[in-house]
XYZ file of C-alpha atoms in Angstrom:
444
model
C -49.892 42.734 -70.622
C -46.822 40.752 -69.796
C -47.592 38.299 -66.860
C -45.018 38.398 -63.684
C -42.405 36.365 -64.127
C -41.886 33.634 -61.581
C -39.087 33.282 -59.422
C -36.825 30.706 -60.562
C -37.091 27.154 -58.045
C -34.134 26.733 -55.425
C -31.306 24.989 -56.511
C -29.888 23.048 -54.555
C -26.044 21.617 -54.569
C -26.229 19.449 -51.384
C -25.927 15.756 -51.717
C -28.992 15.281 -49.788
C -30.983 15.758 -52.493
C -31.723 12.522 -55.416
C -30.593 14.744 -58.466
C -27.265 15.533 -59.777
C -25.678 19.090 -58.319
C -27.553 22.040 -59.970
C -30.924 19.987 -61.276
C -33.698 21.742 -59.315
C -35.350 20.169 -56.884
C -38.600 20.456 -58.139
C -37.761 18.242 -61.335
C -36.251 15.573 -58.624
C -39.472 15.713 -56.456
C -37.139 16.236 -53.588
C -37.702 18.658 -50.862
C -35.434 21.373 -50.620
C -32.992 20.542 -47.760
C -33.435 23.586 -44.849
C -29.605 24.913 -43.579
C -29.892 26.012 -39.812
C -30.249 29.186 -39.339
C -26.842 31.228 -39.206
C -25.759 32.373 -35.264
C -25.331 36.074 -34.829
C -22.194 37.422 -35.759
C -20.987 34.261 -38.001
C -20.726 34.822 -41.794
C -22.498 32.033 -42.739
C -24.799 29.275 -41.604
C -23.619 27.483 -38.808
C -23.599 23.601 -39.437
C -22.784 21.496 -36.456
C -20.271 18.784 -37.209
C -21.722 14.960 -36.281
C -19.289 13.370 -33.919
C -16.958 11.071 -34.991
C -17.825 7.401 -35.075
C -15.371 4.945 -35.159
C -15.151 2.517 -37.914
C -15.343 -1.172 -37.230
C -13.095 -2.357 -39.815
C -15.667 -4.157 -42.230
C -17.616 -0.698 -43.306
C -19.931 0.061 -40.915
C -19.855 2.204 -38.024
C -19.036 1.103 -34.417
C -21.080 2.084 -31.505
C -19.529 3.388 -29.108
C -18.377 1.474 -25.808
C -20.213 1.765 -22.849
C -18.691 1.500 -19.242
C -20.216 -1.803 -17.690
C -20.302 0.032 -14.482
C -22.470 3.763 -14.444
C -20.769 6.829 -13.207
C -20.876 7.256 -9.706
C -23.090 10.630 -8.223
C -25.278 11.071 -5.329
C -28.064 9.296 -6.282
C -26.117 5.789 -7.175
C -23.158 6.365 -4.318
C -22.567 2.975 -3.400
C -23.254 2.272 0.209
C -20.450 2.313 2.641
C -20.782 -0.637 4.852
C -20.760 -2.390 1.743
C -17.288 -1.554 1.051
C -16.462 -2.431 5.205
C -17.767 -5.726 4.575
C -16.082 -6.701 1.714
C -12.364 -5.360 3.056
C -14.149 -7.596 6.245
C -14.203 -10.907 4.310
C -11.018 -10.164 2.731
C -9.398 -9.435 6.196
C -11.151 -13.093 7.698
C -9.730 -14.946 4.739
C -5.986 -13.837 5.128
C -6.277 -14.827 8.726
C -7.035 -18.216 7.661
C -3.988 -19.009 5.555
C -0.450 -18.761 6.187
C 0.785 -19.358 2.185
C 2.328 -16.343 1.114
C 1.270 -16.838 -2.752
C -2.565 -16.671 -1.221
C -1.624 -13.365 1.394
C 0.024 -11.791 -1.919
C -2.916 -12.538 -4.133
C -5.184 -10.952 -1.415
C -3.193 -7.847 -1.388
C -3.238 -7.478 -4.800
C -6.963 -7.700 -4.927
C -7.571 -5.187 -2.151
C -5.167 -2.848 -4.300
C -6.150 -3.383 -7.738
C -10.239 -2.299 -6.754
C -8.829 0.498 -4.436
C -6.623 1.770 -7.728
C -9.678 1.080 -9.485
C -12.596 2.755 -7.412
C -10.512 5.299 -5.045
C -12.215 8.809 -5.238
C -9.941 11.855 -4.876
C -11.432 12.811 -1.426
C -8.948 13.068 1.067
C -9.418 9.809 3.141
C -8.995 7.744 0.136
C -5.432 8.699 1.043
C -5.328 6.741 3.545
C -4.505 3.517 1.680
C -0.662 4.398 1.102
C -0.314 5.006 4.990
C -1.639 1.417 5.684
C 0.498 -0.396 3.773
C 3.239 1.460 5.162
C 2.475 0.453 8.153
C 1.609 -3.554 6.853
C 5.165 -2.778 5.881
C 6.563 -1.935 9.222
C 4.870 -4.682 11.049
C 6.342 -7.048 8.883
C 10.000 -5.327 9.035
C 9.460 -5.577 13.665
C 8.278 -8.922 13.413
C 11.343 -9.848 11.312
C 13.891 -7.828 13.868
C 11.929 -9.767 16.994
C 12.475 -13.065 15.552
C 16.285 -11.595 14.825
C 16.392 -10.573 18.340
C 14.285 -13.087 20.337
C 14.614 -16.030 18.615
C 11.528 -17.994 17.141
C 9.676 -20.988 18.707
C 10.285 -23.013 15.495
C 13.446 -25.409 15.893
C 15.528 -24.717 12.283
C 18.680 -26.654 11.325
C 20.076 -23.632 8.977
C 21.724 -21.678 10.886
C 22.345 -18.180 8.954
C 24.088 -16.279 11.496
C 25.248 -16.639 15.365
C 24.529 -13.441 17.599
C 26.100 -12.887 20.717
C 23.543 -14.057 22.934
C 22.655 -11.910 26.464
C 22.491 -14.380 29.410
C 19.478 -14.461 31.339
C 18.237 -14.984 35.143
C 16.721 -18.581 35.904
C 13.421 -17.001 36.103
C 13.571 -15.695 32.653
C 13.567 -19.529 30.921
C 12.072 -19.913 27.607
C 13.708 -16.217 26.933
C 16.600 -15.650 24.849
C 18.511 -12.486 23.260
C 20.847 -13.098 20.824
C 21.913 -16.428 19.869
C 21.358 -18.508 16.415
C 19.293 -17.104 13.549
C 18.138 -20.249 11.242
C 16.500 -20.245 8.104
C 13.280 -21.658 9.156
C 12.337 -18.832 11.825
C 12.705 -16.124 9.787
C 10.396 -17.720 7.434
C 8.164 -18.829 10.149
C 8.251 -14.868 11.224
C 7.743 -13.844 7.561
C 4.611 -15.628 7.189
C 3.302 -14.238 10.586
C 4.047 -10.699 9.266
C 3.223 -11.021 6.167
C -0.924 -12.190 7.692
C -0.885 -9.465 10.155
C 0.320 -7.237 7.661
C -2.489 -8.311 4.752
C -4.951 -7.623 7.460
C -3.912 -4.381 8.083
C -3.707 -3.264 4.143
C -7.782 -4.936 4.240
C -8.771 -2.574 6.462
C -6.840 0.524 4.612
C -9.043 -0.881 1.556
C -12.178 0.047 3.419
C -10.960 3.329 4.860
C -9.774 4.689 1.533
C -12.910 3.211 -0.394
C -15.866 4.176 2.193
C -16.865 7.879 3.160
C -16.690 7.595 6.838
C -19.128 10.736 7.417
C -21.838 8.624 5.659
C -20.959 5.477 7.220
C -21.619 7.293 10.432
C -24.791 8.715 9.305
C -26.012 5.128 8.325
C -25.900 4.590 11.815
C -29.161 3.014 13.307
C -31.051 5.605 15.663
C -29.626 3.676 18.826
C -26.042 4.765 18.161
C -26.979 8.539 16.592
C -25.588 10.080 19.804
C -22.096 8.229 19.442
C -22.042 9.267 15.556
C -23.122 12.717 16.469
C -19.968 12.946 18.666
C -17.608 10.936 16.069
C -19.005 13.773 13.696
C -18.241 16.889 15.675
C -14.764 15.067 16.726
C -13.791 15.059 13.200
C -15.182 18.479 12.309
C -13.406 20.312 15.251
C -9.684 18.499 14.574
C -8.800 20.358 11.480
C -10.153 23.263 13.475
C -7.914 22.749 16.613
C -4.809 22.055 14.228
C -5.686 25.412 12.480
C -5.588 27.235 15.582
C -2.478 26.115 16.695
C -0.285 26.950 13.442
C -1.908 30.503 13.552
C -0.931 30.967 17.042
C 2.992 29.379 16.510
C 3.154 31.908 13.382
C 2.056 34.830 15.405
C 4.635 34.180 18.041
C 7.089 33.700 16.114
C 6.725 37.296 14.430
C 6.387 38.877 17.884
C 9.885 37.370 18.878
C 8.570 35.145 21.319
C 9.914 31.171 21.413
C 6.688 28.607 19.887
C 9.011 25.027 21.119
C 9.718 23.601 24.341
C 7.134 23.363 27.310
C 7.008 27.671 27.842
C 5.624 27.830 24.642
C 3.763 24.478 24.184
C 1.607 26.011 27.204
C 1.225 29.126 25.969
C 0.259 27.618 22.728
C -2.026 25.530 24.326
C -4.348 27.492 26.140
C -5.563 30.128 23.634
C -6.638 27.183 21.614
C -8.424 25.507 24.652
C -10.425 28.426 24.825
C -11.360 28.598 21.068
C -12.478 25.275 21.325
C -14.327 25.276 24.471
C -16.308 28.343 22.603
C -17.110 26.823 19.334
C -17.985 23.496 21.816
C -20.514 26.133 23.714
C -22.021 27.608 20.562
C -22.452 23.814 18.810
C -24.161 22.811 21.682
C -26.800 26.038 21.893
C -27.759 25.491 18.486
C -27.986 21.746 18.727
C -30.271 22.669 22.318
C -32.220 24.760 20.024
C -32.921 22.519 16.977
C -34.343 19.665 19.594
C -31.418 17.475 19.380
C -31.090 14.713 22.426
C -35.069 15.130 22.582
C -36.181 11.140 23.419
C -39.418 9.062 23.118
C -41.261 7.848 25.984
C -40.507 4.269 26.618
C -41.100 1.717 28.885
C -38.628 0.819 31.410
C -38.539 -2.692 30.411
C -38.502 -1.722 27.026
C -34.967 -0.318 27.950
C -33.623 -3.022 30.139
C -35.068 -5.426 26.788
C -32.711 -3.267 24.909
C -29.727 -2.851 27.104
C -29.421 -7.091 27.602
C -29.686 -7.033 23.757
C -27.357 -4.603 22.927
C -24.323 -5.490 25.368
C -25.036 -9.292 25.024
C -25.359 -9.309 20.852
C -21.842 -7.113 20.970
C -20.173 -9.629 23.397
C -21.213 -12.447 20.879
C -19.799 -10.476 18.065
C -16.808 -10.092 19.456
C -16.402 -13.650 20.423
C -17.540 -14.922 17.370
C -15.120 -13.002 15.582
C -12.212 -14.107 17.405
C -13.330 -17.385 16.637
C -13.231 -16.970 12.876
C -10.123 -15.488 12.933
C -8.198 -18.302 14.801
C -7.823 -21.979 14.264
C -9.525 -23.164 17.082
C -13.004 -21.634 16.982
C -13.973 -23.241 13.365
C -16.664 -24.955 15.619
C -18.148 -22.200 17.423
C -17.249 -18.776 15.287
C -19.937 -18.673 12.920
C -22.876 -19.703 15.613
C -21.849 -17.367 17.776
C -21.657 -14.635 15.497
C -24.679 -14.877 13.922
C -26.589 -15.013 17.252
C -24.004 -12.070 18.251
C -25.550 -10.430 15.209
C -29.235 -11.174 15.859
C -29.025 -10.040 19.453
C -27.685 -6.547 18.215
C -29.704 -5.642 15.901
C -32.698 -6.432 17.929
C -31.350 -4.279 20.275
C -30.132 -1.720 18.124
C -33.881 -1.832 16.522
C -35.548 -1.430 19.922
C -33.005 1.585 21.129
C -33.840 3.459 18.060
C -37.465 3.675 18.947
C -36.095 5.797 22.019
C -34.866 8.527 19.128
C -37.481 9.317 16.304
C -36.145 11.225 13.856
C -35.786 11.629 9.969
C -32.627 10.990 7.830
C -31.758 13.246 4.858
C -31.216 11.696 1.806
C -30.215 8.428 2.928
C -28.168 5.853 1.355
C -29.837 2.933 -0.753
C -28.605 -0.818 -0.303
C -29.190 -1.472 -4.017
C -27.898 -4.154 -5.778
C -24.332 -3.415 -6.499
C -23.967 -3.137 -2.363
C -25.236 -6.658 -2.680
C -22.748 -7.560 -4.913
C -19.578 -6.089 -3.220
C -20.498 -7.227 0.144
C -21.548 -10.788 -1.012
C -17.941 -10.894 -3.022
C -16.104 -10.395 0.480
C -18.487 -12.686 1.995
C -17.918 -15.145 -0.628
C -14.070 -14.647 -0.469
C -14.110 -15.606 3.521
C -16.569 -18.530 3.054
C -14.191 -19.871 0.071
C -10.989 -20.003 2.321
C -12.679 -21.218 5.829
C -14.420 -24.011 3.894
C -11.170 -24.752 2.097
C -9.191 -24.844 5.192
C -11.639 -27.210 6.561
C -11.336 -29.899 4.080
C -7.947 -29.646 2.542
C -5.824 -27.419 5.788
C -2.237 -28.703 4.172
C -2.665 -26.556 1.493
C -3.384 -22.900 3.367
C -0.646 -23.626 6.086
C 2.815 -23.735 4.060
C 5.123 -25.742 6.381
C 8.840 -24.418 7.334
C 9.955 -27.189 9.167
C 11.412 -28.539 6.729
C 12.021 -25.552 4.404
C 9.428 -26.349 1.159
C 8.167 -23.955 -1.406
C 5.161 -22.433 -0.930
C 2.361 -23.512 -3.875
C -0.707 -21.662 -5.499
C -3.659 -24.099 -4.254
C -5.996 -23.623 -7.273
C -9.560 -23.590 -5.287
C -8.451 -20.849 -3.030
C -7.166 -18.885 -5.270
C -10.153 -18.878 -7.386
C -12.280 -18.003 -4.335
C -9.969 -14.964 -3.376
C -10.248 -13.619 -7.256
C -13.948 -12.957 -6.553
C -12.597 -9.969 -4.720
C -11.912 -8.432 -7.633
C -15.941 -8.208 -8.360
C -16.306 -4.788 -6.878
C -13.743 -3.224 -9.561
C -16.315 -4.035 -12.452
C -19.950 -3.503 -10.735
C -19.514 -0.416 -8.372
C -20.002 2.522 -9.940
C -17.044 4.385 -11.367
C -16.127 7.930 -9.502
C -15.885 10.814 -11.662
C -12.580 12.641 -12.105
C -12.498 15.964 -10.493
C -13.032 19.281 -13.410
C -10.575 21.163 -14.164
C -11.321 25.302 -13.998
C -12.566 25.886 -18.007
C -13.254 22.367 -18.581
C -16.536 21.093 -19.971
C -18.061 18.251 -17.471
C -17.683 14.665 -19.180
C -21.302 14.332 -20.180
C -21.249 16.816 -22.596
C -18.006 15.996 -24.080
C -19.061 11.998 -24.691
C -20.168 11.477 -28.019
C -23.233 9.294 -26.552
C -24.673 12.564 -25.173
C -27.105 14.652 -27.352
C -24.589 18.140 -27.831
């Protein structure tokens, strides 16, 4: 009998084997390479290409770069209070100086952080409005200096306007007259400081989520936060109702402008708002909103005294920090007011026991962002105490502003959020895969 012939060993033509092409795998001692199973409908085996890895120029492979800050998502989103502390720190620093170079550096710092960490949410578009408002304030301040004069005496007369005579009881006020270069420069520095404050507040509005900020309010301010959220929610409905009713009146050939049209549009809008408010009140009452816990009368009085006294102390301390005359009492009064207000809010929160759905966590990155703003404010306050001439540019006589080194270095600390805050994700376009699937770092 002729023995049955054994099948020939598999021949591997792939470069993964140790032998030459066409050499049996058994002869080389290597195991045959298994190809992945072909997908249905494909003519051959589906081999997935490995992601391209850039060369480092020395023949080796370079690992893909990772961003310094992670991508922002709901779990690692920065606390909105950190953005406000950072922006208020920049505003406090702006109030300590009239040096236009330092003010411009503060504006540039705020603008860079906004450009690097601003999302595509609707509230992030408010930064441009605050910048335009700041420029308008600067222009109004210059116009007042031209028309009403300036308290700064000057010898460089630019133009002489016709002066309006005023009665004797209006001494010290003039309309028209001489316009000096010193007065215009003084008005420019003063208006630039106010414009910088507005731009810093606009940066906080563009970076912090207002809904999450209201959600983070303590329990004592829970009712006020809910009222603001309801107002912000109903405002778009009122605008949509007004536009719909005006369009309906135009289609019927009725006037939608003037006092008569306004009254006939306003009444249905108010009626719809009352209906929505009644429905919302019924829904909130059904869910137990407004129920408070039993608290002793002494605790309620202590809460009211601490909260009111603390808020007054915060206002007085903030005024002291924003003015040059309050260097001695500003910071101690502010800290005492904050301590009293926090104690009152903690006691007041015991009257409204409630749970918080997915609360925002104040993590290490929030501490870094808030600390950078506090560091900028502290740096300018210390520099103003030791070298006030460097932060106050003189106008009589006119001198060119100089950029002091240490205050500028303190201002640059405000750029830290642009590197440590989570990077906002880009909105996904239809038909495009998420960035996590397109990244070569993620396994496909």
